């Protein structure tokens, strides 16, 4: 078994097209020998966002800090706050945005192939 | 996509042999149409614990509230606190305990077959 605190996990800036002010950490992933699931943590700074895109794998989100917006394929936004869980299904177009004044932090779990 | 707050998810008391004062919620699971991963939330009251057992699937934990102990197959305990992530590998014997004075709340993600 492995135990890690998120504060001790290396940060990487996301440079994908459409991403702005997003930091990624992988507290549980392929390097840890995870059998099937990878757990990424994204920190989106105020004004930042992820790409508006889709992919053939699902996302499961757990909100850890702050407030963000999950945009659906119609472009409609829904607020995400601490205590919320979200399931984005395979091939659903989606985007995460931070229109608040504080950092928005969430877990984004995926199958390890999409880590 | 589905968004739910943990406060709105039904609680079930765990009656497995070896479990004491443990509540389970499933914010993302089979009923939600999850493709591969189920997200359970366990709340262990002060003095409570899960069974000391093993199973052929992994657990991934995210600590949301309070402080608990993750016991390994040798019976050694490791403290879990907010911000910690844990990976328990398939067939590793383990137990979660709460020796603190406050409720201990964690996510325990599994492949949906083990929900």
GROMACS .gro file of C-alpha atoms in nm:
model
  230
    1UNK     CA    1   0.000   0.000   0.000
    2UNK     CA    2   0.108   0.356  -0.069
    3UNK     CA    3   0.008   0.674   0.117
    4UNK     CA    4   0.096   1.019  -0.016
    5UNK     CA    5  -0.011   1.373   0.069
    6UNK     CA    6  -0.106   1.590  -0.225
    7UNK     CA    7   0.138   1.859  -0.100
    8UNK     CA    8   0.429   1.620  -0.167
    9UNK     CA    9   0.332   1.543  -0.529
   10UNK     CA   10   0.512   1.715  -0.818
   11UNK     CA   11   0.316   1.979  -1.017
   12UNK     CA   12   0.316   2.008  -1.396
   13UNK     CA   13   0.171   2.301  -1.592
   14UNK     CA   14  -0.077   2.186  -1.859
   15UNK     CA   15   0.022   2.309  -2.205
   16UNK     CA   16  -0.263   2.158  -2.412
   17UNK     CA   17  -0.434   2.386  -2.662
   18UNK     CA   18  -0.730   2.551  -2.490
   19UNK     CA   19  -0.590   2.508  -2.139
   20UNK     CA   20  -0.514   2.819  -1.931
   21UNK     CA   21  -0.359   2.838  -1.584
   22UNK     CA   22  -0.402   2.470  -1.499
   23UNK     CA   23  -0.165   2.267  -1.281
   24UNK     CA   24  -0.173   1.885  -1.275
   25UNK     CA   25  -0.056   1.640  -1.010
   26UNK     CA   26  -0.087   1.260  -1.016
   27UNK     CA   27  -0.103   1.131  -0.656
   28UNK     CA   28  -0.204   0.778  -0.765
   29UNK     CA   29  -0.099   0.659  -1.109
   30UNK     CA   30   0.099   0.425  -1.331
   31UNK     CA   31   0.429   0.506  -1.154
   32UNK     CA   32   0.272   0.384  -0.828
   33UNK     CA   33   0.170   0.054  -0.987
   34UNK     CA   34  -0.202   0.135  -0.992
   35UNK     CA   35  -0.388  -0.167  -1.134
   36UNK     CA   36  -0.667   0.016  -1.323
   37UNK     CA   37  -0.742   0.372  -1.202
   38UNK     CA   38  -0.535   0.692  -1.204
   39UNK     CA   39  -0.611   0.989  -0.982
   40UNK     CA   40  -0.507   1.327  -1.113
   41UNK     CA   41  -0.557   1.653  -0.921
   42UNK     CA   42  -0.611   1.971  -1.121
   43UNK     CA   43  -0.572   2.318  -0.976
   44UNK     CA   44  -0.727   2.588  -1.193
   45UNK     CA   45  -0.633   2.945  -1.108
   46UNK     CA   46  -0.891   3.229  -1.118
   47UNK     CA   47  -0.974   3.294  -1.487
   48UNK     CA   48  -0.829   2.961  -1.596
   49UNK     CA   49  -0.989   2.670  -1.781
   50UNK     CA   50  -0.932   2.326  -1.932
   51UNK     CA   51  -0.988   2.260  -2.306
   52UNK     CA   52  -1.351   2.228  -2.426
   53UNK     CA   53  -1.317   1.875  -2.561
   54UNK     CA   54  -1.432   1.512  -2.549
   55UNK     CA   55  -1.260   1.177  -2.534
   56UNK     CA   56  -1.367   0.811  -2.532
   57UNK     CA   57  -1.308   0.766  -2.156
   58UNK     CA   58  -1.506   0.889  -1.857
   59UNK     CA   59  -1.398   1.136  -1.585
   60UNK     CA   60  -1.503   1.122  -1.223
   61UNK     CA   61  -1.451   1.445  -1.029
   62UNK     CA   62  -1.443   1.523  -0.659
   63UNK     CA   63  -1.424   1.887  -0.562
   64UNK     CA   64  -1.162   1.953  -0.293
   65UNK     CA   65  -1.134   2.333  -0.279
   66UNK     CA   66  -1.300   2.644  -0.420
   67UNK     CA   67  -1.570   2.676  -0.682
   68UNK     CA   68  -1.562   2.599  -1.053
   69UNK     CA   69  -1.793   2.551  -1.350
   70UNK     CA   70  -1.849   2.232  -1.548
   71UNK     CA   71  -1.963   2.322  -1.901
   72UNK     CA   72  -2.169   2.062  -2.093
   73UNK     CA   73  -2.182   1.991  -2.466
   74UNK     CA   74  -2.450   2.262  -2.517
   75UNK     CA   75  -2.219   2.519  -2.357
   76UNK     CA   76  -2.430   2.538  -2.038
   77UNK     CA   77  -2.238   2.575  -1.711
   78UNK     CA   78  -2.306   2.412  -1.376
   79UNK     CA   79  -2.137   2.522  -1.054
   80UNK     CA   80  -1.910   2.272  -0.878
   81UNK     CA   81  -1.831   2.321  -0.509
   82UNK     CA   82  -1.676   2.128  -0.220
   83UNK     CA   83  -1.867   1.804  -0.154
   84UNK     CA   84  -1.977   1.770  -0.519
   85UNK     CA   85  -1.905   1.460  -0.726
   86UNK     CA   86  -1.936   1.469  -1.108
   87UNK     CA   87  -1.946   1.194  -1.368
   88UNK     CA   88  -1.862   1.294  -1.727
   89UNK     CA   89  -1.948   1.007  -1.961
   90UNK     CA   90  -1.732   0.887  -2.253
   91UNK     CA   91  -1.750   1.120  -2.558
   92UNK     CA   92  -1.943   1.395  -2.372
   93UNK     CA   93  -1.796   1.733  -2.462
   94UNK     CA   94  -1.701   1.922  -2.145
   95UNK     CA   95  -1.485   2.196  -1.996
   96UNK     CA   96  -1.389   2.303  -1.643
   97UNK     CA   97  -1.360   2.678  -1.576
   98UNK     CA   98  -1.276   2.891  -1.277
   99UNK     CA   99  -1.466   3.223  -1.278
  100UNK     CA  100  -1.414   3.272  -0.903
  101UNK     CA  101  -1.144   3.469  -0.723
  102UNK     CA  102  -0.986   3.163  -0.557
  103UNK     CA  103  -0.805   2.852  -0.676
  104UNK     CA  104  -1.037   2.567  -0.778
  105UNK     CA  105  -0.901   2.219  -0.694
  106UNK     CA  106  -1.055   1.889  -0.798
  107UNK     CA  107  -0.973   1.523  -0.836
  108UNK     CA  108  -1.021   1.388  -1.188
  109UNK     CA  109  -1.012   1.008  -1.184
  110UNK     CA  110  -0.968   0.812  -1.507
  111UNK     CA  111  -0.877   0.465  -1.620
  112UNK     CA  112  -0.497   0.447  -1.615
  113UNK     CA  113  -0.471   0.432  -1.996
  114UNK     CA  114  -0.586   0.797  -2.004
  115UNK     CA  115  -0.357   0.916  -1.720
  116UNK     CA  116  -2.302   1.421  -1.709
  117UNK     CA  117  -2.422   1.395  -1.351
  118UNK     CA  118  -2.339   1.625  -1.058
  119UNK     CA  119  -2.436   1.537  -0.700
  120UNK     CA  120  -2.346   1.670  -0.359
  121UNK     CA  121  -2.250   1.410  -0.100
  122UNK     CA  122  -2.506   1.561   0.140
  123UNK     CA  123  -2.787   1.452  -0.096
  124UNK     CA  124  -2.674   1.088  -0.121
  125UNK     CA  125  -2.851   0.819   0.083
  126UNK     CA  126  -2.659   0.662   0.376
  127UNK     CA  127  -2.649   0.292   0.457
  128UNK     CA  128  -2.507   0.142   0.778
  129UNK     CA  129  -2.247  -0.131   0.707
  130UNK     CA  130  -2.341  -0.461   0.873
  131UNK     CA  131  -2.044  -0.674   0.757
  132UNK     CA  132  -1.875  -0.886   1.024
  133UNK     CA  133  -1.589  -0.683   1.174
  134UNK     CA  134  -1.738  -0.344   1.079
  135UNK     CA  135  -1.833  -0.102   1.358
  136UNK     CA  136  -2.000   0.240   1.325
  137UNK     CA  137  -1.944   0.277   0.950
  138UNK     CA  138  -2.182   0.458   0.713
  139UNK     CA  139  -2.159   0.414   0.333
  140UNK     CA  140  -2.276   0.640   0.052
  141UNK     CA  141  -2.229   0.584  -0.323
  142UNK     CA  142  -2.221   0.924  -0.498
  143UNK     CA  143  -2.102   0.774  -0.831
  144UNK     CA  144  -2.192   0.413  -0.906
  145UNK     CA  145  -2.373   0.154  -1.114
  146UNK     CA  146  -2.712   0.328  -1.069
  147UNK     CA  147  -2.561   0.640  -1.227
  148UNK     CA  148  -2.441   0.444  -1.529
  149UNK     CA  149  -2.074   0.464  -1.436
  150UNK     CA  150  -1.871   0.289  -1.711
  151UNK     CA  151  -1.594   0.136  -1.495
  152UNK     CA  152  -1.535   0.307  -1.156
  153UNK     CA  153  -1.755   0.339  -0.846
  154UNK     CA  154  -1.697   0.602  -0.580
  155UNK     CA  155  -1.810   0.511  -0.229
  156UNK     CA  156  -1.777   0.748   0.068
  157UNK     CA  157  -1.729   0.594   0.412
  158UNK     CA  158  -1.786   0.782   0.736
  159UNK     CA  159  -1.635   0.607   1.038
  160UNK     CA  160  -1.745   0.737   1.377
  161UNK     CA  161  -1.497   0.771   1.667
  162UNK     CA  162  -1.404   0.420   1.783
  163UNK     CA  163  -1.534   0.262   1.461
  164UNK     CA  164  -1.358   0.044   1.205
  165UNK     CA  165  -1.397  -0.154   0.883
  166UNK     CA  166  -1.326  -0.530   0.870
  167UNK     CA  167  -0.959  -0.639   0.865
  168UNK     CA  168  -0.974  -0.821   0.532
  169UNK     CA  169  -0.844  -0.853   0.176
  170UNK     CA  170  -1.006  -0.889  -0.166
  171UNK     CA  171  -0.886  -0.931  -0.524
  172UNK     CA  172  -0.955  -0.564  -0.618
  173UNK     CA  173  -0.770  -0.245  -0.532
  174UNK     CA  174  -0.896   0.051  -0.327
  175UNK     CA  175  -0.803   0.413  -0.386
  176UNK     CA  176  -0.874   0.647  -0.093
  177UNK     CA  177  -0.897   1.022  -0.066
  178UNK     CA  178  -0.933   1.165   0.281
  179UNK     CA  179  -1.204   1.430   0.302
  180UNK     CA  180  -1.248   1.494   0.676
  181UNK     CA  181  -1.088   1.402   1.007
  182UNK     CA  182  -0.812   1.157   1.083
  183UNK     CA  183  -0.805   0.778   1.056
  184UNK     CA  184  -0.564   0.487   1.057
  185UNK     CA  185  -0.488   0.250   0.769
  186UNK     CA  186  -0.368  -0.084   0.907
  187UNK     CA  187  -0.147  -0.301   0.683
  188UNK     CA  188  -0.118  -0.679   0.663
  189UNK     CA  189   0.141  -0.682   0.946
  190UNK     CA  190  -0.105  -0.500   1.172
  191UNK     CA  191   0.096  -0.174   1.155
  192UNK     CA  192  -0.108   0.147   1.142
  193UNK     CA  193  -0.045   0.461   0.939
  194UNK     CA  194  -0.228   0.789   1.000
  195UNK     CA  195  -0.450   0.921   0.721
  196UNK     CA  196  -0.543   1.290   0.716
  197UNK     CA  197  -0.701   1.546   0.482
  198UNK     CA  198  -0.499   1.575   0.159
  199UNK     CA  199  -0.377   1.214   0.177
  200UNK     CA  200  -0.430   0.963  -0.104
  201UNK     CA  201  -0.387   0.589  -0.044
  202UNK     CA  202  -0.359   0.294  -0.282
  203UNK     CA  203  -0.434  -0.049  -0.136
  204UNK     CA  204  -0.331  -0.317  -0.386
  205UNK     CA  205  -0.531  -0.631  -0.473
  206UNK     CA  206  -0.512  -0.900  -0.202
  207UNK     CA  207  -0.337  -0.672   0.052
  208UNK     CA  208  -0.494  -0.723   0.394
  209UNK     CA  209  -0.606  -0.388   0.537
  210UNK     CA  210  -0.837  -0.211   0.780
  211UNK     CA  211  -0.947   0.148   0.837
  212UNK     CA  212  -0.993   0.264   1.198
  213UNK     CA  213  -1.094   0.584   1.367
  214UNK     CA  214  -0.919   0.634   1.701
  215UNK     CA  215  -0.983   1.010   1.699
  216UNK     CA  216  -1.265   1.203   1.861
  217UNK     CA  217  -1.418   1.324   1.530
  218UNK     CA  218  -1.583   1.157   1.232
  219UNK     CA  219  -1.337   1.027   0.970
  220UNK     CA  220  -1.462   1.060   0.611
  221UNK     CA  221  -1.294   0.919   0.302
  222UNK     CA  222  -1.361   0.829  -0.057
  223UNK     CA  223  -1.295   0.464  -0.142
  224UNK     CA  224  -1.291   0.418  -0.520
  225UNK     CA  225  -1.317   0.071  -0.671
  226UNK     CA  226  -1.391  -0.091  -1.005
  227UNK     CA  227  -1.769  -0.101  -1.034
  228UNK     CA  228  -1.783  -0.482  -0.998
  229UNK     CA  229  -1.681  -0.435  -0.632
  230UNK     CA  230  -1.924  -0.147  -0.560
   0.00000   0.00000   0.00000
